[in-house]
Short mmCIF file of C-alpha atoms in Angstrom, two decimals:
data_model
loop_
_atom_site.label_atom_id
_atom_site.label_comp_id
_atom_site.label_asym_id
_atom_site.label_seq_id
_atom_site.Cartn_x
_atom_site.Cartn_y
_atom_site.Cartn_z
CA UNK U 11 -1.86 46.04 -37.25
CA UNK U 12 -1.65 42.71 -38.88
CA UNK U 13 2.68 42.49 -37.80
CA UNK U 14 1.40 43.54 -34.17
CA UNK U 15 -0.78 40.68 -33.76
CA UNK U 16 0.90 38.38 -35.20
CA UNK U 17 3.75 39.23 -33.02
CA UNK U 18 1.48 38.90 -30.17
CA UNK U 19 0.71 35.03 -30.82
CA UNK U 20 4.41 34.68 -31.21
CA UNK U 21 5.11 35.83 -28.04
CA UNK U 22 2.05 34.08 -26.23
CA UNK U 23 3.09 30.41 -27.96
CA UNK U 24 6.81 31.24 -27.08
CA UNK U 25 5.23 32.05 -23.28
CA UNK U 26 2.58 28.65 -23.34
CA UNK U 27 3.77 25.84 -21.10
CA UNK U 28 2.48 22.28 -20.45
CA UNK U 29 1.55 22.58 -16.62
CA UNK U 30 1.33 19.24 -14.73
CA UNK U 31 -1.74 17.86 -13.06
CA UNK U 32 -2.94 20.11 -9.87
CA UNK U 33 -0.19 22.65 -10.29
CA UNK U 34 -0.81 26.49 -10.35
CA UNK U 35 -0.93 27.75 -14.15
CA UNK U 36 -1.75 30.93 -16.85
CA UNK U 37 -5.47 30.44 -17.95
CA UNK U 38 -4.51 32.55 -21.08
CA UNK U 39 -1.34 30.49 -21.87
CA UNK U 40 -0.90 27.08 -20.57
CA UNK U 41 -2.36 23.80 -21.39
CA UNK U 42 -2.84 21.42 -18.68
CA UNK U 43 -0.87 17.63 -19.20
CA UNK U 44 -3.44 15.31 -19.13
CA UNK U 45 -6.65 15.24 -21.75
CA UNK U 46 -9.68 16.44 -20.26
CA UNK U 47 -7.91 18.99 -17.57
CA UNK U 48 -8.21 22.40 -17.55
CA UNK U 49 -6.42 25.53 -15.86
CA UNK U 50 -9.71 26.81 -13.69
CA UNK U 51 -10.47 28.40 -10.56
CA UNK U 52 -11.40 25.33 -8.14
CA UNK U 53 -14.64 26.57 -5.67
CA UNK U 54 -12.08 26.35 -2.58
CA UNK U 55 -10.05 29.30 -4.50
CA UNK U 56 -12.74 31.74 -5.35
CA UNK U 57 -11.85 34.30 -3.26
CA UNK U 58 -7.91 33.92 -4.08
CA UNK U 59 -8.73 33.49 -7.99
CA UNK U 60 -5.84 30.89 -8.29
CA UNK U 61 -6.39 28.94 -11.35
CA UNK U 62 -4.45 25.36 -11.19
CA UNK U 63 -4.94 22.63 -13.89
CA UNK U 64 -7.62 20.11 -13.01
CA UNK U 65 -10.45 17.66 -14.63
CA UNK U 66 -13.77 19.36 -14.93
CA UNK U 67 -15.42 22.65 -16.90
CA UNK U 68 -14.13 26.23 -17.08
CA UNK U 69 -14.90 26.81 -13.56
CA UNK U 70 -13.92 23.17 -11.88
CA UNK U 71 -17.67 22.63 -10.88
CA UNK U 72 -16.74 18.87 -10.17
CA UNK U 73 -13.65 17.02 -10.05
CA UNK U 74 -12.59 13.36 -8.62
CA UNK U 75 -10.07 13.95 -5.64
CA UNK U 76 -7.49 11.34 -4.07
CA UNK U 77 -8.48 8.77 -1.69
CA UNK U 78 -7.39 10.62 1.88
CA UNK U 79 -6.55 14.03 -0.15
CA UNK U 80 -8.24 17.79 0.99
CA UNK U 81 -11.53 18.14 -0.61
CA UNK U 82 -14.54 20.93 -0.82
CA UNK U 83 -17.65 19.10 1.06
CA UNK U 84 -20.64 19.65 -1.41
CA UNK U 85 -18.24 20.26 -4.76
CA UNK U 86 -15.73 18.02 -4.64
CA UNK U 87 -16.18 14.18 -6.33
CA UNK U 88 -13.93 11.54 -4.68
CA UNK U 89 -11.77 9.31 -6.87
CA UNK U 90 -12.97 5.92 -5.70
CA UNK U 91 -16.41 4.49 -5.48
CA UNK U 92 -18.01 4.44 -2.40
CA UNK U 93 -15.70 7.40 -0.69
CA UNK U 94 -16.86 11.04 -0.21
CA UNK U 95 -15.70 14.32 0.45
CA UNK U 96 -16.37 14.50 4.65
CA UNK U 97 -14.89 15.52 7.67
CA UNK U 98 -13.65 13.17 9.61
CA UNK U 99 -14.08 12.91 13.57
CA UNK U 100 -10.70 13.90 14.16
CA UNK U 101 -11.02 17.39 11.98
CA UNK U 102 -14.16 18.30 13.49
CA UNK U 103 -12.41 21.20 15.44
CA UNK U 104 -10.67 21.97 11.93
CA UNK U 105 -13.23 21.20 10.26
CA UNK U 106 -11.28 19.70 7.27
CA UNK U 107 -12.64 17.61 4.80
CA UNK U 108 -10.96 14.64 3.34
CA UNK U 109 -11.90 11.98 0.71
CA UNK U 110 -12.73 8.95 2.37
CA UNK U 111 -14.90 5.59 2.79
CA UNK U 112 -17.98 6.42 5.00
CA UNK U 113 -21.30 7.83 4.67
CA UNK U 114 -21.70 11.27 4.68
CA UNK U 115 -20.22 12.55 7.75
CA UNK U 116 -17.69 9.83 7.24
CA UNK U 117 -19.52 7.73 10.07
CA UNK U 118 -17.53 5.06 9.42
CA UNK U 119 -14.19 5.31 7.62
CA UNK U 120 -12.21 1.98 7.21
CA UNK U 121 -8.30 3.20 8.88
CA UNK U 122 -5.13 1.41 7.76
CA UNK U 123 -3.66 -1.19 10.00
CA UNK U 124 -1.64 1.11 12.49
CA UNK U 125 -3.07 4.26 11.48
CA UNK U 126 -4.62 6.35 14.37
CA UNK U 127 -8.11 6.25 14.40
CA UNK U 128 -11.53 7.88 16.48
CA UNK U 129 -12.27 4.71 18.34
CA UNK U 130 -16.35 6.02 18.68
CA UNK U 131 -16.52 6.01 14.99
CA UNK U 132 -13.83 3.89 13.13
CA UNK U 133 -13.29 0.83 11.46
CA UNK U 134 -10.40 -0.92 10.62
CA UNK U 135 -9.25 -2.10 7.41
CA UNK U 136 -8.07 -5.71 7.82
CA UNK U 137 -10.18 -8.58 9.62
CA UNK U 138 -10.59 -8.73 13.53
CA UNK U 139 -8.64 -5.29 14.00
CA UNK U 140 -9.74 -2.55 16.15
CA UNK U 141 -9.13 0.67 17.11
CA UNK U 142 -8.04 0.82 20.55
CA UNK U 143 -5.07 2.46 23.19
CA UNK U 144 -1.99 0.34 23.12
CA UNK U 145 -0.57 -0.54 26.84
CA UNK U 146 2.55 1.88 25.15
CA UNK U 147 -0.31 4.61 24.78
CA UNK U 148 -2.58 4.54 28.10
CA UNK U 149 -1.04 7.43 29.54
CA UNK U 150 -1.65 9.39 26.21
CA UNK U 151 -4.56 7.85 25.43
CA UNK U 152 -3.89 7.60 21.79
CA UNK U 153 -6.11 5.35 19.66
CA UNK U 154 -4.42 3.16 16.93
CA UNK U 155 -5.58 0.31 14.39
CA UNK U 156 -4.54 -3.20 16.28
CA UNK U 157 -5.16 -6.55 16.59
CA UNK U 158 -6.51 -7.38 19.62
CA UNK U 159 -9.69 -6.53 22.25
CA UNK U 160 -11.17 -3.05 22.91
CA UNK U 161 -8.27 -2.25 25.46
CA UNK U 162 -5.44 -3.74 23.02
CA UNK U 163 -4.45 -5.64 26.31
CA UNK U 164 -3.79 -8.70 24.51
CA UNK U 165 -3.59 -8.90 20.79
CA UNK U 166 -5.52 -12.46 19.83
CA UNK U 167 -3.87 -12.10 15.52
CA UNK U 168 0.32 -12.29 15.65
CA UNK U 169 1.76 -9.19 15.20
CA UNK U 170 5.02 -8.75 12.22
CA UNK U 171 8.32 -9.71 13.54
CA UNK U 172 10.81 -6.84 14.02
CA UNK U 173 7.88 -4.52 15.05
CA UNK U 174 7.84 -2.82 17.74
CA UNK U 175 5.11 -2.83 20.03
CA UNK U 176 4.52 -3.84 23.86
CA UNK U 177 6.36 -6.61 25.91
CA UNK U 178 4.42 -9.13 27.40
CA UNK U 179 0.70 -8.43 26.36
CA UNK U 180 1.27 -8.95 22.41
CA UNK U 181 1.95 -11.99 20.17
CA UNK U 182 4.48 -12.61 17.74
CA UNK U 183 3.89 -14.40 14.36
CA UNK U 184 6.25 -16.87 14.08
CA UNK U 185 6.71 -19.66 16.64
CA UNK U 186 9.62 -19.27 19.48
CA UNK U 187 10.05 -15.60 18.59
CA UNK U 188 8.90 -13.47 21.96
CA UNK U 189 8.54 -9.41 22.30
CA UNK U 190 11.75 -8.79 23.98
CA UNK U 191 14.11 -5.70 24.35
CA UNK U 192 17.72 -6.47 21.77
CA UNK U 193 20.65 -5.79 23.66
CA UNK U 194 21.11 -2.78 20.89
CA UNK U 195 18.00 -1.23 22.70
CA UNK U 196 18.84 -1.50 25.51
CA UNK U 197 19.20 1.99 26.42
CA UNK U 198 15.49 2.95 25.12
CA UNK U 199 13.86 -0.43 26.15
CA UNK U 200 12.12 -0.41 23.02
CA UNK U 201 10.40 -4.18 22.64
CA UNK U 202 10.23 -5.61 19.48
CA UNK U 203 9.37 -9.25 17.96
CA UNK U 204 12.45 -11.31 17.76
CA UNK U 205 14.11 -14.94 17.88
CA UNK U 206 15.94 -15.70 21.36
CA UNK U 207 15.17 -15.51 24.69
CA UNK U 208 13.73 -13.15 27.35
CA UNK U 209 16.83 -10.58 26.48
CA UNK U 210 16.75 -11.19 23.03
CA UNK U 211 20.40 -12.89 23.42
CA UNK U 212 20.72 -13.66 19.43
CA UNK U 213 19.58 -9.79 17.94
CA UNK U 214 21.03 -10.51 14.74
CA UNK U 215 17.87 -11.15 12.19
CA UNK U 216 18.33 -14.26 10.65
CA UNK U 217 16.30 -14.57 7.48
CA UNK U 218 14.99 -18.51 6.74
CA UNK U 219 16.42 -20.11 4.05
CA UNK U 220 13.72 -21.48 3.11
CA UNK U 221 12.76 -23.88 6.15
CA UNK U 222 9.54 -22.72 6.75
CA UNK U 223 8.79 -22.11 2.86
CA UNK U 224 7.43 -24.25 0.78
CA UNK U 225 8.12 -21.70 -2.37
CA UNK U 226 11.51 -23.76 -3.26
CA UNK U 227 9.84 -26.85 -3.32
CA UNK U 228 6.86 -25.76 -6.03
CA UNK U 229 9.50 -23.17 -7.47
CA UNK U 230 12.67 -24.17 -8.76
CA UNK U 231 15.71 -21.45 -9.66
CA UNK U 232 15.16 -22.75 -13.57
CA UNK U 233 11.64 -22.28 -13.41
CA UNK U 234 12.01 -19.17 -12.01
CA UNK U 235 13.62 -18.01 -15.27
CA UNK U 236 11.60 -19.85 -17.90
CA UNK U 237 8.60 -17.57 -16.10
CA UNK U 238 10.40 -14.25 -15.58
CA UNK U 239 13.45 -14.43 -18.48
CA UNK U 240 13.65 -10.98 -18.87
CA UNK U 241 13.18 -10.16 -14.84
CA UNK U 242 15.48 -6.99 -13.67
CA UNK U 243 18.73 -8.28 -12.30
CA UNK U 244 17.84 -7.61 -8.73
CA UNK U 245 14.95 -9.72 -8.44
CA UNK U 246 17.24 -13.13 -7.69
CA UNK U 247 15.69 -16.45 -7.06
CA UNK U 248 18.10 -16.57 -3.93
CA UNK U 249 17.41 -13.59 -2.08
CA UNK U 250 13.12 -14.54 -2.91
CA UNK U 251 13.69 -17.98 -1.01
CA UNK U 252 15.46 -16.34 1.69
CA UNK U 253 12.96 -13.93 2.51
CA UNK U 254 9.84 -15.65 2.15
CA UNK U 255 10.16 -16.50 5.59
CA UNK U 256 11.61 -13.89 7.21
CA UNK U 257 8.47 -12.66 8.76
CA UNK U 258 5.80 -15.90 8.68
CA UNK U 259 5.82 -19.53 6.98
CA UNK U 260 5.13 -18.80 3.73
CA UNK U 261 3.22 -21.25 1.53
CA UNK U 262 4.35 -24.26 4.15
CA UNK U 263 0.90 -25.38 6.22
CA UNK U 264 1.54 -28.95 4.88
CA UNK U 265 -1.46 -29.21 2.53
CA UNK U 266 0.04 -28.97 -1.02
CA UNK U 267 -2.61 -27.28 -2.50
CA UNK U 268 -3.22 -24.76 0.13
CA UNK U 269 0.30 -23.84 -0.43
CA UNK U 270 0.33 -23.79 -3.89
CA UNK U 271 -2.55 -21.38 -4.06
CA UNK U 272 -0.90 -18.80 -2.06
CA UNK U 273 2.28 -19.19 -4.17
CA UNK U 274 0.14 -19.07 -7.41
CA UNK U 275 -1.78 -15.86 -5.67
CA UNK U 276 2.12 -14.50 -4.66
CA UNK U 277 2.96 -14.48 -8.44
CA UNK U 278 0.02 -13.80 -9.86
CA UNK U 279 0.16 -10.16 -8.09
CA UNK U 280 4.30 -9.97 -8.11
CA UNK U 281 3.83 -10.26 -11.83
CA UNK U 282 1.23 -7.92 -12.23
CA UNK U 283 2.38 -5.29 -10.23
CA UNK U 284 6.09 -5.41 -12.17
CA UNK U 285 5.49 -6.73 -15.62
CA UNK U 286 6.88 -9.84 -14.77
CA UNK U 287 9.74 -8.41 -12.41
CA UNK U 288 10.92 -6.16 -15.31
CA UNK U 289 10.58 -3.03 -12.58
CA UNK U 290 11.46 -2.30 -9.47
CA UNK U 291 9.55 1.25 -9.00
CA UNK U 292 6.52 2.38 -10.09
CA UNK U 293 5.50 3.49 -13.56
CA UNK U 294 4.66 6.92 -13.35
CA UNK U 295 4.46 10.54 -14.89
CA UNK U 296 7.49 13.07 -13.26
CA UNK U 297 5.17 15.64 -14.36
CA UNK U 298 2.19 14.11 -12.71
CA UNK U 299 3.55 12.96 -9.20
CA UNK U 300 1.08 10.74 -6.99
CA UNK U 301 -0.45 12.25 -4.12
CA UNK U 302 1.61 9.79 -2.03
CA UNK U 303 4.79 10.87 -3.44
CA UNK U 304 8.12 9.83 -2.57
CA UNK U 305 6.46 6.76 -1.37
CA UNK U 306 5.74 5.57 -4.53
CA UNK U 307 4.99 1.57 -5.28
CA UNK U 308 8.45 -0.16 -5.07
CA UNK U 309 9.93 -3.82 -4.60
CA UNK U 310 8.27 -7.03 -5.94
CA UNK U 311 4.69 -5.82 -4.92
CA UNK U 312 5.42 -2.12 -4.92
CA UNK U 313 5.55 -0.68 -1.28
CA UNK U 314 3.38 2.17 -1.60
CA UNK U 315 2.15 4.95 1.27
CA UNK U 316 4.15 6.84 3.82
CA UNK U 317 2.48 4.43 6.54
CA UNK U 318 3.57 1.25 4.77
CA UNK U 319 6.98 2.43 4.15
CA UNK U 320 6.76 3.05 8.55
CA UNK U 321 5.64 -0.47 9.04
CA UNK U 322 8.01 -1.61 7.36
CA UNK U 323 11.11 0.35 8.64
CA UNK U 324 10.02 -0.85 12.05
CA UNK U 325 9.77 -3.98 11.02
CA UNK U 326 13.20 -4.17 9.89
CA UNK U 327 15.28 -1.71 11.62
CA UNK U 328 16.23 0.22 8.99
CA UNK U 329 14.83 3.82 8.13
CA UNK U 330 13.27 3.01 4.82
CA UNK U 331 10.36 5.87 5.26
CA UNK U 332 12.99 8.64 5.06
CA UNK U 333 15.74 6.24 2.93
CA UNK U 334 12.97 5.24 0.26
CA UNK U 335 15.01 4.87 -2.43
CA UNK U 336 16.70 2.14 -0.59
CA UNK U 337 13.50 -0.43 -1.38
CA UNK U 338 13.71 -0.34 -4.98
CA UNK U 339 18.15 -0.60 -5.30
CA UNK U 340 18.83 -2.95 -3.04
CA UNK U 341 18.72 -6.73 -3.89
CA UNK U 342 17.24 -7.90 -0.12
CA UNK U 343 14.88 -5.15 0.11
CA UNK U 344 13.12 -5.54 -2.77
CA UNK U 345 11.78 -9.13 -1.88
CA UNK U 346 11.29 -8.21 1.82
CA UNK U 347 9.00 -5.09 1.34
CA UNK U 348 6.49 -7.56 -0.68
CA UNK U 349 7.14 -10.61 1.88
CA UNK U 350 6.36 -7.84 4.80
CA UNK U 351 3.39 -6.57 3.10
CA UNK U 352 2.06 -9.84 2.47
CA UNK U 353 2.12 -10.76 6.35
CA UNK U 354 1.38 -7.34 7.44
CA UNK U 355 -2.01 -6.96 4.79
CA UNK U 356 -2.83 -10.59 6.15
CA UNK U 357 -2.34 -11.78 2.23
CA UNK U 358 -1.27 -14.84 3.87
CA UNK U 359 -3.94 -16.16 5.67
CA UNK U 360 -6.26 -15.38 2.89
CA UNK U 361 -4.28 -16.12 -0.06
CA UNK U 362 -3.98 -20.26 0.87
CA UNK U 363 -7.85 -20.48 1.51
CA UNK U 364 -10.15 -21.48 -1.74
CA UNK U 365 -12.34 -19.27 -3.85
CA UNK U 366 -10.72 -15.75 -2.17
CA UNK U 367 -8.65 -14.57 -4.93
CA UNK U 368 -10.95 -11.61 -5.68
CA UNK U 369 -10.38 -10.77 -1.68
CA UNK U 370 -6.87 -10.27 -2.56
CA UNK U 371 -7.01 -7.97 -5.81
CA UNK U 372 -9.24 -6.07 -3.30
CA UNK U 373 -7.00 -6.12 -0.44
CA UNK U 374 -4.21 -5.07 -2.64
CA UNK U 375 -5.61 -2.77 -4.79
CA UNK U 376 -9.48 -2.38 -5.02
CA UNK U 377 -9.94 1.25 -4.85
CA UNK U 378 -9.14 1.34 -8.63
CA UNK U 379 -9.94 -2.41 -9.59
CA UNK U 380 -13.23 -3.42 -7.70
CA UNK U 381 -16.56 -2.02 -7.68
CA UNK U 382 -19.37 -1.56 -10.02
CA UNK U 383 -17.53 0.94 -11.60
CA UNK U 384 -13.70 0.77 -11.09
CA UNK U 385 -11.42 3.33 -12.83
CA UNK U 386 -8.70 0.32 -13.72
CA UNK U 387 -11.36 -2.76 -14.43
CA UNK U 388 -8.10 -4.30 -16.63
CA UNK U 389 -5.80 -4.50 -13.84
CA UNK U 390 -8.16 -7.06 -12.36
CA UNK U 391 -8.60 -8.71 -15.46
CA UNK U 392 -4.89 -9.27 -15.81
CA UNK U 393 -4.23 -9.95 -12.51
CA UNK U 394 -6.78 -13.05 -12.58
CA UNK U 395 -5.34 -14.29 -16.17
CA UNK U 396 -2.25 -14.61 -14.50
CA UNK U 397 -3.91 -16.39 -11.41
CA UNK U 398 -5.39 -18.52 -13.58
CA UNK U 399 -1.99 -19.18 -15.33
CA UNK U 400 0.13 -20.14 -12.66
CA UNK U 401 -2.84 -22.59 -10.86
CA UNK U 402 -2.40 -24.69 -13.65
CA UNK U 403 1.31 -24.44 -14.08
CA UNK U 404 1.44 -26.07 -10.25
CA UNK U 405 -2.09 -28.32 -10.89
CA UNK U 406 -4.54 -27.02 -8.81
CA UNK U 407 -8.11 -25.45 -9.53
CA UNK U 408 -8.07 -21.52 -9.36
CA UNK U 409 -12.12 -22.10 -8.25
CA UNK U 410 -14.31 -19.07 -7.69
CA UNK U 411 -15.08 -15.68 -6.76
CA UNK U 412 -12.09 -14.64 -8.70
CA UNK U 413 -13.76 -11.02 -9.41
CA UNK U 414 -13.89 -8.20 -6.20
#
């Protein structure tokens, strides 16, 4: 009797696994990956029995779900403060539920720039956006996040160069560059933001140098290296000076301290976000994939999201959503993902102003690092320190409101 069982733990420990985070698994057998999780029956798989690993008790009574993910309305705990577990105006037919800022029947969700959106009952993320049909959309009807008045009929904030949007009703960013159709599109008419004239004559992008950047001239290539000695060999002064311009002036409005700030605030996150340019993708557990996986954080301020990785394919003609890997191996791309991103967020017009760095920890990351109660309060932390750092490396008074 005694052999028998013992042979029986044998061959359950030779049958126990280590099941990653969310992923079907043996209650009897497996342990789940990370501390605190274990392989339950969630409420939405009663009726199936399906046991998966997750945080919570034996049965999964409560557990924090992803910002955007699938939740159970009434069981389900949302990852970030101030989001719930609702159905959104656009699953009401469904009637799917999804994790997301709003009150209760997510009355008023805050939508990505570009993202399409319920124009009755959303907001947009960034400043002065709206949700509204693009003149590209009227016959549809389709509602999108935009710059611009309740029709989108003329966008009053500059839209990223290389995008694509409508000729003649929308603005670009950068001075002398029009919404034109390349002679390479010809054949579709698509529009997008570029330098030349009506026909886009000149469709070859031409990165700046550096003319409208003022990064060189607060920067220098061997103070580059004294700050990031150890930086991963395709983070090179160079190709960050070339592309700091490519889709706005960056740090260049003629007031030195303006311009400093935004350079200080640049680094400050670029740092952060890749341990002083040591990485190039983000830091993460193969077993334990992100929810917005293979569009993981990559580049100089880690590109992250299947929507951002869109933007920012348009934005540069190549097809970085479906060639991902591209924006953490190659030596241009990594710099102009964060230099996009900055524009695109509108990093840029806040990041020069005084006493707004705490805006941009919370434009960049502040479902996990602002709040009351924020699940990564020493991201912030570090992310100010190094603020802090770099203001007085280039003279200037970080000031206040430095905390989201």
């Amino acid at each position: 009797m005694r052999l028998s069982v013992a042979l029986a733990l044998l061959a359950a420990a030779a049958n126990a696994a280590t099941i990653g985070d969310w992923n079907t698994c043996n209650q009897s057998t497996d342990t789940c990956y990370s501390t605190g999780w274990v392989c339950c029956v969630a409420p939405a798989d009663t009726a199936s029995g399906k046991t998966t690993c997750r945080p919570g008790g034996n049965v999964c009574a409560v557990q924090p779900i992803a910002n955007w993910n699938t939740c159970q309305k009434g069981k389900d705990s949302c990852a970030s403060s101030g989001w719930v577990c609702c159905v959104a105006p656009a699953d009401t037919a469904s009637g799917k539920a999804t994790c997301r800022p709003g009150g209760n029947e997510c009355a008023a969700p805050t939508i990505p720039d570009w993202a399409t959106c319920n124009k009755a009952t959303d907001k947009c993320s960034s400043t002065n956006w709206v949700c509204c049909v693009a003149p590209a959309d009227t016959a549809s009807g389709k509602t999108t996040c935009r710059p611009g008045g309740d029709q989108c009929a003329q966008t009053t904030a500059p839209i990223p160069d290389w995008a694509t949007c409508q000729k003649g009703t929308d603005k670009c960013a950068s001075t002398n560059w029009v919404w034109c159709v390349a002679p390479a599109d010809v054949g579709s008419g698509k529009a997008t933001c570029r330098p030349g004239g009506d026909q886009c004559a000149s469709s070859t992008p031409t990165p700046s140098s550096g003319g409208g950047s003022g990064l060189a001239r607060f920067l220098s290539a061997d103070r580059f290296n004294q700050l990031f000695p150890s930086h991963k060999d395709i983070y090179t002064y160079d190709n960050m000076v070339k592309y700091s311009t490519e889709f706005e002036p960056f740090a260049n409005s003629g007031n030195a301290d303006s311009d400093k700030r935004e350079l200080a605030t640049f680094l400050a996150h670029t740092t952060h976000e890749t341990g002083f340019l040591q990485f190039a993708t983000e830091q993460y557990d193969p077993n334990h994939l992100p929810s917005y996986y293979p569009w993981v954080g990559r580049g100089a301020l880690q590109l992250t999201g299947d929507y951002n990785y869109q933007g920012f394919a348009q934005a540069i003609g190549q097809d970085v959503k479906n060639q991902y890997w591209l924006v953490d191996s190659k030596q241009d791309l990594v710099w102009r993902s964060a230099f996009w991103w900055w524009h695109a967020s509108g990093m840029h017009r806040i990041a020069s102003q005084p006493n707004q760095f705490g805006l941009t920890i919370n434009t960049i990351n502040g479902g996990f690092e602002c709040g009351s109660n924020p699940s990564n309060p020493d991201g912030q932390r570090c992310r100010i320190q190094y603020f802090k750092n770099y203001c007085q490396l280039f003279g200037i008074d970080p000031g206040s409101n430095l905390y989201c």
